[in-house]
Each structure stands twice: as structure tokens, then as C-alpha cells.
């Protein structure tokens, strides 16, 4: 059986204690094992990172950038293997991994290779003299990433951290360790010094917490659930650590009667259900202007019913299984709760009768904004429909939950689009599109969706410490 070990000090290392099973979600069968890491494994990886930091941070930015570029090249040359590994590990459609997620991981590495050489700091020239700000790497930092977009989010964190000159200890999700481990195997060939990036596998409450509370880990970049984000914040705050938290979402999709919605139906379906709804940005609450609700609902139901569900390796499949037994149980329990709350099931509504953790793509209606179904993140192939009469009601429905990650607005009325974009209580708004990403833009949410922003120079700032230097200028220069 395949085994995914740690990467510590540039070497693949077996765990000090035990292994965990890794499952193929399309079959609900173990296909590999991953290191069940311990605090000792974290200790060893942090020690190796501390040892690598002086060399790595001392290199000119161009040299660090070349390592990231070479890593991107190596990943690109093996993109098929990585897409296969990702598809089997996470149960995601191969086509999605091959066409979107592995290319995005490559783009993350290239983008932050460039950012390393483009990053600039501030300079203030004034009556007080000249102030310039150094932006120095922090030292050893930790990244903790989830299972839904494994390599895409792993690289989204390690690339800026490394580009800024930090040494990194990364913890991928124990449910999806494959592609991070494969990438770790390419680091030496890409030219990274041993230990500059370590990977420690294992359970969150053991490895994750050992990283968060390790005194030499200066900052934690976390993407995952709001509950775990709160726990990490509670551990890190008394230690005064730098923290970036990208958490859950329950995003509204606002469809106005004047929208060109027929033309956008495919995107609207994707926005609700891509990756079986296991994307923090999925629009799981669809809000429709009352005048078009019947036509819109019927057209949407028809498209959703036609989605090809099945073996994620099949190139035509658009919807695969959920990632784990525990997540399958959570999503099916949420569907049972929706029924007790009075939901009408328009399509789907439960598990598929086949091996693996499959839930049929589901649309629900008849639930108000205060129901648990409309307030809590389900993170499965489940979206609800609600109707509104005017813009004010649409805004009130959109804001009627604690999350504030993203929203999409569908209308031909530009004034309305911009007005709503300014008022919606979220970190990101798309107008007549969804998940249109430019890696330079700030990425993140408000409220229960997290703290701080990733992306572009925001990430480079997070992974550096600003140090201001003030210099008196002679009177003739003032
Ligand atoms: P999770 O919070 O269970 O786990 C995320 C990571 O944290 C995993 O590596 C896990 O092992 C680790 N972890 C778990 N407990 C920990 C602890 N006590 N201390 C430290 N680390 C711990 O989340 P998940 O189920 O893997 O991912 C799904 C969640 O992630 C959803 O809520 C989704 O919305 C969110 N997400 C958010 C974004 C975003 O950018 N905002 C992106 C993707 C996913």
C-alpha cells in the first residue's frame, strides 16, 4: 500500500508512532496510509526549518524566485500525475483537477515567484526626515490547509511564505495528503535548501495544535472551518502570534429579474455545486426576484438533474463523491434537518445508492432565512432558493447569516450592481460571474468567514514584519 510520510529536513520520514488510513471517496475504501504525526515530528520539522532559515532568507529574492519557478515547471511537467492523485485522494472530478486546480497550483507558484522580486516597501519623506520600512521575513511560519482544494490551497500559502524568505512547516489535511507529498518530493530538484519547506502530516488536534503553539512558529496561516479557526485563534492569541484565518462561507447568489440568467445558467449551477459544493465560495443560498422565481427554478432544476454524477476519474463526470464518511454523515444529517424545518426538495435530497460517499445534487426551497439550513455551512451539493421583492429585501436576505465570505450579483442594472457590491457585508463580490480570480486581489472574508486577507501583496505583507527606520535629514534637504 502507498504510504505518505513526512518531509523533514529534506528527507522523507516515517512517523514516530503510527499511520492513518487514507480513503478513496469514490469507493469508500482505504487506498493508502499517511503518517499520524506527533508533537515530536513537529519539533523535528521546526528545528530543520530554523536551521534552513538563515540560508534561505539570506539568498537574493531572485534566487528564491528561481526555486519557485523551477518547482512550477516540475509540477507542470507532471500535471497529469498530480491531477490523478488529487482526483483519487479527494474524490474530485479528474477534469476539474486537471483543467482548473493543478493549473492554479502552478499559477500560485509562478505568481509568488514574481512577487518575490516585485515586492516593495514604503518610504516616507517629510518634515520629520526620511522614514523607510524594511519588510523582513518572520522566521519559521506554519501553514495549515484543508482537503477541499488540496494542492491549490497548499501552494496558495507556502508560495508567498517562501517567496518572502520564511522557512515553512506545512500541514496538509490528513484526508488528502497525496499531492502535497508528491510536491515535497520535487523540492530538492527545484533547488530548495533542505528544511526550507517541511511537511508534517497528521491529525489537526495533534499536529495542527503542536504547530500553532510551538514557540518558534511566528505566524500561522490557516484555511479551514470556522470552529477550528476559533480554536486556533484561542491558542495563538495569548502567544501574540500573527494569524490569518480563511474560514467557512454561506454565500448568497442574488439573481434579479433583469439579469441575463438564461445565458449564465451553467455558471450559476457551477457556483452552487462545483466540487460537490465543497468550495468555500460556493453560492449555497440562491436569492431570486419573485417575478422570475418559477421560470428560474424550473430551468435550474432541469440543469441540476442533468449533471453527470459518478466516478471522478470518468472524464465526463461533473459531480463526484464527498470526501469522507464523517462529511457524508454531516451533509446527509443536514438534509434530514432541512426536511424537519419544512424544506421542499426540488431535486436530489439524499445519498445515491452506490458505493462511495455520493450525495445527489440537491435544491431546496420553502425555508426562511432563520432556519439552520440557511444559516449554517453545509459544504455539500446542496443549495436553497429564496425569493425577494426588491433590492432592500435581497440585501437583508443576503446579510442574514454570520458568514461574510463572498456574494455574486446577477443584473443588467449597473447602478444596482455597484450599489449592492458596496453594501453587501462580505469580502468579495462578483457581478454577473463567479469565481473569477486575479491573484493580485485581496482574498478573504468578514464575520465568521475569517480574519485578514490573502492574495497578492496582502500575502507578502502578512508573511513579513515591517520595521521602520527613521533618519534625520540635514536642514538643507528638508
Ligand atoms: P477543518 O477546519 O476541519 O480542517 C482544516 C485543517 O485544519 C486540516 O489540515 C486539519 O487537520 C486542521 N485542523 C483540524 N483541527 C485543528 C486544530 N485543533 N488545530 C490546528 N489545526 C487543525 O476544515 P476542513 O473540513 O478540512 O475544510 C472545510 C472547511 O474549510 C469549510 O468550512 C470551508 O468553508 C473552509 N474553507 C475555507 C476557505 C477560505 O478561503 N475561506 C477555503 C477552503 C475551505
XYZ file of C-alpha atoms and ligand atoms in Angstrom:
522
model
C 0.000 0.000 0.000
C 1.114 3.561 -0.763
C 2.478 5.440 2.235
C 2.729 9.213 2.623
C 5.462 10.132 5.126
C 6.598 13.493 6.466
C 9.192 15.658 4.766
C 11.631 16.816 7.453
C 14.992 18.406 6.724
C 14.674 17.397 3.062
C 14.128 13.693 3.818
C 11.002 11.551 3.615
C 10.470 10.392 7.186
C 8.195 7.686 8.586
C 6.100 8.793 11.573
C 7.452 8.322 15.076
C 4.282 6.483 16.106
C 1.633 5.255 13.657
C -0.123 5.541 10.285
C -3.667 6.606 9.398
C -5.709 5.152 6.545
C -6.349 7.378 3.510
C -9.595 6.649 1.657
C -10.672 6.723 -1.952
C -14.002 8.572 -1.533
C -15.485 7.111 -4.732
C -15.197 3.616 -3.242
C -15.150 4.329 0.497
C -12.065 2.074 0.678
C -8.591 2.801 2.038
C -6.022 3.038 -0.744
C -3.006 4.449 1.145
C -1.711 5.430 4.546
C -0.470 8.744 5.895
C 1.820 9.496 8.817
C -0.106 10.039 12.045
C 2.266 12.780 13.155
C 3.086 13.733 16.733
C 4.430 16.771 18.576
C 7.911 15.195 18.246
C 7.579 15.189 14.443
C 6.595 18.879 14.599
C 9.574 19.586 16.838
C 11.930 17.959 14.312
C 10.415 19.854 11.359
C 10.584 23.207 13.173
C 14.224 22.531 14.125
C 15.029 21.767 10.464
C 13.202 24.941 9.354
C 15.076 27.063 11.908
C 18.341 25.607 10.616
C 17.392 26.383 6.982
C 16.116 29.900 7.647
C 19.442 31.836 7.694
C 20.487 30.435 4.302
C 17.074 30.683 2.629
C 16.291 34.189 3.900
C 19.822 35.326 3.057
C 19.529 34.462 -0.627
C 18.688 37.283 -3.018
C 14.977 37.338 -3.883
C 15.847 36.363 -7.487
C 17.348 33.089 -6.314
C 14.326 32.217 -4.200
C 12.108 33.143 -7.155
C 14.044 30.745 -9.412
C 13.373 27.869 -6.993
C 9.641 28.608 -7.042
C 9.691 28.857 -10.848
C 11.526 25.537 -11.163
C 9.050 23.921 -8.801
C 6.230 25.249 -11.010
C 7.971 23.813 -14.098
C 8.388 20.403 -12.452
C 4.759 20.380 -11.365
C 3.642 21.392 -14.857
C 5.623 18.561 -16.435
C 3.821 16.077 -14.150
C 0.391 17.716 -14.185
C -1.417 14.525 -15.254
C 0.037 12.513 -12.369
C -0.855 15.231 -9.902
C -4.407 15.519 -11.270
C -4.875 11.749 -10.952
C -3.540 11.757 -7.417
C -5.783 14.682 -6.451
C -8.834 13.111 -8.035
C -8.415 9.800 -6.215
C -7.483 11.392 -2.890
C -10.294 13.956 -2.725
C -12.876 12.260 -4.980
C -12.949 15.329 -7.195
C -13.664 15.068 -10.926
C -10.394 14.457 -12.760
C -11.347 17.128 -15.297
C -11.685 19.717 -12.542
C -8.297 18.788 -11.095
C -6.572 18.711 -14.494
C -8.171 21.795 -16.028
C -8.549 24.082 -13.021
C -6.892 23.097 -9.778
C -3.441 21.800 -10.755
C -3.010 24.698 -13.229
C -3.983 27.033 -10.418
C -1.354 25.468 -8.122
C 1.234 26.074 -10.874
C -0.011 29.661 -11.227
C 0.306 30.200 -7.449
C 3.971 29.187 -7.527
C 4.729 31.370 -10.551
C 2.771 34.337 -9.237
C 4.665 34.410 -5.938
C 7.987 33.780 -7.670
C 7.327 37.082 -9.426
C 6.034 38.685 -6.234
C 9.356 37.904 -4.528
C 11.145 40.183 -6.966
C 8.376 42.802 -7.256
C 7.684 43.285 -3.554
C 8.449 46.839 -2.467
C 8.265 48.573 0.875
C 7.193 52.064 1.856
C 9.258 55.224 2.139
C 8.022 58.466 3.764
C 9.882 61.662 3.155
C 8.711 64.649 5.188
C 9.374 67.233 7.856
C 10.365 64.553 10.334
C 13.094 63.392 7.985
C 13.163 60.216 5.946
C 11.444 57.032 7.030
C 11.840 53.799 5.173
C 10.267 50.488 6.075
C 12.082 47.187 5.973
C 9.878 44.152 5.269
C 11.721 41.236 6.823
C 10.777 37.562 6.861
C 9.387 36.325 10.157
C 11.434 33.145 10.589
C 9.612 29.809 10.753
C 5.918 30.020 9.903
C 3.184 27.366 9.759
C 0.539 26.787 7.111
C -2.493 24.574 7.765
C -4.717 23.721 4.822
C -7.977 21.816 4.189
C -8.991 18.892 1.971
C -11.349 20.559 -0.493
C -8.742 22.103 -2.840
C -5.666 20.284 -1.543
C -2.734 21.410 -3.718
C -4.372 24.657 -4.817
C -4.641 25.907 -1.215
C -1.388 24.300 -0.060
C 0.567 26.252 -2.715
C -1.519 29.411 -2.129
C 0.047 29.530 1.341
C 3.537 28.089 1.040
C 4.404 30.133 -2.091
C 4.101 33.632 -0.548
C 5.593 32.422 2.743
C 8.684 31.079 0.936
C 8.846 33.990 -1.525
C 9.080 36.395 1.416
C 12.063 34.444 2.775
C 10.445 32.428 5.576
C 11.066 28.785 6.356
C 7.759 26.921 6.374
C 6.313 23.916 8.148
C 3.133 22.946 6.306
C 0.340 20.671 7.444
C -1.976 19.413 4.704
C -5.293 17.817 5.620
C -4.902 14.233 6.828
C -7.761 13.344 4.466
C -5.870 14.455 1.332
C -2.114 14.116 1.820
C -1.169 12.885 -1.675
C -0.301 15.930 -3.783
C 1.499 17.852 -1.036
C 3.702 14.787 -0.506
C 4.376 14.491 -4.240
C 5.275 18.183 -4.398
C 7.605 17.775 -1.425
C 9.456 15.129 -3.443
C 10.327 17.786 -6.076
C 11.801 20.418 -3.753
C 15.428 19.279 -3.906
C 15.369 19.120 -7.710
C 13.908 22.638 -7.746
C 16.897 23.850 -5.722
C 15.362 24.498 -2.298
C 17.716 24.022 0.669
C 16.779 21.101 2.927
C 14.311 22.175 5.596
C 13.159 25.414 3.920
C 9.797 23.673 3.470
C 8.871 20.826 5.801
C 5.638 18.862 5.636
C 4.187 17.212 8.721
C 1.133 15.050 8.247
C -1.417 14.039 10.828
C -4.463 14.994 12.774
C -5.358 18.617 13.370
C -5.734 18.399 17.122
C -2.241 16.858 17.413
C -0.001 18.167 14.619
C -2.016 21.348 13.956
C -2.098 22.368 17.592
C 1.571 21.481 18.138
C 2.412 23.843 15.262
C 0.112 26.631 16.443
C 1.559 26.553 19.976
C 5.202 25.968 19.054
C 7.164 28.944 20.456
C 9.388 29.192 17.364
C 6.484 29.311 14.903
C 5.981 33.048 14.371
C 2.821 33.088 12.269
C 0.022 30.736 11.280
C -1.840 30.850 8.004
C -4.936 28.678 8.336
C -7.710 27.756 5.922
C -10.499 25.559 7.201
C -13.675 25.542 9.241
C -14.843 28.388 11.445
C -14.909 26.125 14.521
C -11.238 25.175 14.108
C -10.360 28.786 13.222
C -11.832 29.890 16.555
C -9.887 27.190 18.392
C -6.621 28.263 16.714
C -7.319 31.925 17.482
C -7.833 30.962 21.142
C -4.480 29.162 21.265
C -2.483 31.713 19.275
C -3.811 34.957 20.742
C -2.193 34.671 24.210
C 1.104 33.887 22.469
C 0.613 37.073 20.356
C 1.211 35.263 17.081
C 0.408 36.630 13.667
C -2.691 34.893 12.351
C -4.502 34.666 9.037
C -7.827 32.811 9.134
C -9.735 31.868 5.966
C -12.872 30.164 7.204
C -16.304 28.969 6.132
C -18.871 30.532 3.842
C -22.619 30.534 3.205
C -22.571 32.748 0.193
C -25.600 34.422 -1.377
C -26.270 34.489 -5.127
C -28.587 37.419 -5.935
C -30.492 36.944 -9.203
C -32.564 39.939 -10.368
C -35.357 39.712 -12.931
C -33.421 41.860 -15.392
C -30.397 39.517 -15.360
C -29.383 37.584 -18.440
C -29.745 34.491 -16.282
C -30.633 32.006 -19.052
C -27.258 32.664 -20.656
C -25.483 32.292 -17.309
C -27.271 29.153 -16.110
C -24.205 26.928 -16.400
C -22.146 29.327 -14.293
C -24.987 29.633 -11.790
C -25.119 25.835 -11.461
C -21.335 25.646 -11.078
C -21.385 28.400 -8.485
C -23.754 26.336 -6.345
C -22.368 22.838 -6.889
C -18.802 22.791 -8.219
C -16.661 20.166 -6.469
C -19.911 18.791 -4.947
C -20.409 22.137 -3.214
C -17.143 21.652 -1.311
C -15.737 25.099 -2.106
C -15.880 27.866 0.468
C -17.018 30.272 -2.306
C -19.995 28.207 -3.499
C -23.237 30.167 -3.664
C -25.316 27.901 -1.451
C -28.134 30.441 -0.903
C -29.740 31.434 -4.180
C -31.952 34.534 -3.853
C -34.279 35.151 -6.794
C -36.505 38.133 -7.597
C -40.087 36.989 -7.209
C -41.192 37.805 -10.767
C -38.883 35.164 -12.281
C -38.793 32.629 -9.478
C -40.863 29.893 -11.189
C -39.120 30.095 -14.552
C -35.718 30.361 -12.927
C -36.364 27.494 -10.510
C -37.611 25.143 -13.234
C -34.664 25.884 -15.519
C -32.194 25.434 -12.671
C -33.742 22.149 -11.533
C -33.572 20.815 -15.084
C -29.843 21.655 -15.340
C -29.029 20.230 -11.933
C -30.879 16.978 -12.653
C -28.835 16.615 -15.834
C -25.453 16.927 -14.076
C -23.363 13.790 -14.681
C -22.630 12.283 -11.254
C -20.278 9.328 -10.900
C -16.719 8.026 -10.826
C -14.498 11.120 -10.621
C -11.948 9.519 -12.970
C -14.552 9.424 -15.754
C -13.734 12.488 -17.902
C -17.419 13.364 -18.417
C -18.319 13.405 -14.717
C -19.043 16.808 -13.166
C -20.063 15.752 -9.648
C -18.110 13.240 -7.569
C -18.480 11.970 -4.009
C -17.972 13.804 -0.735
C -14.550 13.494 0.823
C -15.137 11.266 3.862
C -17.619 9.195 5.832
C -17.752 11.922 8.509
C -18.509 14.610 5.934
C -21.086 12.403 4.206
C -22.785 11.919 7.602
C -22.750 15.677 8.208
C -24.293 16.515 4.829
C -26.973 13.801 4.983
C -27.842 14.923 8.547
C -28.201 18.493 7.245
C -30.622 17.223 4.583
C -32.680 15.412 7.229
C -32.733 18.602 9.306
C -33.839 20.629 6.259
C -36.834 18.311 5.897
C -37.799 18.754 9.547
C -37.507 22.521 9.027
C -40.096 22.202 6.265
C -37.975 22.189 3.092
C -39.445 21.198 -0.246
C -36.912 19.048 -2.101
C -36.836 20.156 -5.742
C -34.248 17.583 -6.790
C -31.754 15.236 -5.139
C -32.257 15.155 -1.395
C -30.144 12.230 -0.248
C -27.417 9.655 -0.748
C -27.007 7.787 -4.030
C -27.411 4.041 -3.995
C -23.849 3.133 -4.995
C -20.513 2.536 -3.251
C -18.698 5.665 -2.138
C -19.825 8.819 -0.367
C -22.153 10.192 -3.035
C -24.944 12.671 -2.342
C -27.225 13.710 -5.197
C -27.041 17.385 -6.235
C -29.862 18.945 -4.252
C -32.017 22.066 -4.499
C -34.328 23.022 -1.641
C -36.983 25.700 -1.252
C -39.564 26.789 1.273
C -37.127 27.686 4.058
C -36.825 31.115 5.663
C -33.596 32.975 6.389
C -33.634 31.998 10.075
C -33.527 28.240 9.542
C -30.338 26.351 10.354
C -30.294 25.189 6.715
C -29.967 28.792 5.565
C -27.604 29.915 8.310
C -25.103 27.097 8.717
C -22.489 25.953 6.236
C -23.320 22.504 4.787
C -20.379 22.301 2.358
C -22.074 19.722 0.161
C -24.011 19.603 -3.122
C -26.922 21.468 -1.560
C -28.340 24.901 -2.386
C -31.503 26.640 -1.246
C -33.796 29.009 -3.147
C -35.478 32.026 -1.535
C -37.397 34.867 -3.193
C -37.259 38.630 -2.718
C -39.420 41.544 -3.870
C -36.893 44.371 -4.072
C -33.267 45.302 -3.610
C -33.641 46.072 0.095
C -35.103 42.667 0.796
C -32.424 40.984 -1.312
C -29.749 42.723 0.751
C -31.435 41.791 4.037
C -31.633 38.125 2.994
C -28.033 38.133 1.780
C -26.800 39.514 5.103
C -28.968 37.194 7.215
C -26.173 34.916 8.377
C -22.942 35.202 10.331
C -20.659 34.339 7.411
C -19.348 37.043 5.096
C -17.027 35.492 2.536
C -18.387 36.241 -0.943
C -21.525 37.065 -2.933
C -22.491 37.188 -6.581
C -24.958 39.677 -8.065
C -26.720 38.965 -11.352
C -28.335 42.011 -13.003
C -28.056 44.210 -16.072
C -28.539 47.335 -13.924
C -25.018 48.630 -13.320
C -26.070 51.188 -10.701
C -27.709 48.468 -8.693
C -24.746 46.123 -9.103
C -22.273 48.663 -7.751
C -24.633 49.815 -5.001
C -25.024 46.246 -3.782
C -21.317 45.496 -4.152
C -20.603 48.388 -1.776
C -23.291 47.350 0.743
C -23.023 43.562 0.958
C -21.245 42.506 4.168
C -18.696 40.193 2.507
C -15.051 40.225 1.481
C -15.572 39.550 -2.246
C -18.372 40.324 -4.725
C -18.704 39.063 -8.296
C -21.027 40.808 -10.754
C -22.520 38.565 -13.463
C -19.794 35.998 -12.881
C -18.460 33.670 -10.186
C -15.005 32.656 -9.007
C -13.262 34.983 -11.427
C -9.863 35.151 -9.802
C -6.978 37.525 -10.272
C -4.213 36.506 -7.872
C -3.337 40.149 -7.157
C -6.669 40.891 -5.452
C -7.361 40.643 -1.703
C -8.928 37.286 -0.844
C -10.846 36.666 2.381
C -13.988 37.294 4.354
C -15.585 39.072 7.300
C -17.527 37.874 10.345
C -17.494 34.097 10.761
C -15.589 33.790 7.454
C -12.334 34.883 8.976
C -9.676 37.446 9.678
C -7.193 39.047 7.313
C -6.668 38.754 3.579
C -4.556 36.544 1.353
C -3.536 37.184 -2.236
C -1.029 39.422 -3.970
C 0.882 41.844 -1.797
C -1.510 41.222 1.129
C 0.073 37.784 1.499
C 3.596 39.156 1.166
C 2.794 41.693 3.897
C 1.336 39.007 6.156
C 4.473 36.906 5.862
C 6.843 39.784 6.669
C 7.443 42.019 9.661
C 7.552 45.743 8.890
C 10.383 47.555 10.610
C 10.509 51.305 10.217
C 13.830 53.131 10.088
C 13.820 56.891 10.692
C 16.683 59.030 9.508
C 17.255 62.705 10.261
C 17.951 64.743 7.163
C 20.139 67.797 7.264
C 18.242 71.136 7.177
C 19.174 71.752 3.542
C 17.401 68.548 2.470
C 14.097 69.088 4.356
P -11.022 21.757 9.182
O -11.095 23.032 9.940
O -11.608 20.543 9.787
O -9.501 21.368 8.871
C -8.637 22.233 8.171
C -7.206 21.901 8.549
O -7.031 22.199 9.936
C -6.842 20.422 8.376
O -5.490 20.334 7.948
C -6.991 19.881 9.787
O -6.201 18.740 10.054
C -6.527 21.065 10.613
N -7.050 21.091 11.978
C -8.167 20.492 12.463
N -8.285 20.733 13.789
C -7.234 21.503 14.142
C -6.812 22.093 15.370
N -7.493 21.913 16.501
N -5.688 22.843 15.367
C -4.987 23.051 14.225
N -5.330 22.506 13.034
C -6.447 21.747 12.995
O -11.623 22.093 7.756
P -11.851 21.094 6.550
O -13.036 20.257 6.898
O -10.562 20.458 6.195
O -12.219 22.125 5.364
C -13.501 22.575 5.112
C -13.691 23.968 5.688
O -12.710 24.841 5.143
C -15.018 24.571 5.298
O -15.562 25.229 6.429
C -14.661 25.578 4.227
O -15.553 26.648 4.070
C -13.330 26.044 4.695
N -12.559 26.629 3.599
C -12.371 27.981 3.595
C -11.679 28.584 2.549
C -11.438 30.077 2.519
O -10.574 30.504 1.758
N -12.155 30.877 3.287
C -11.174 27.790 1.514
C -11.393 26.419 1.548
C -12.079 25.844 2.614
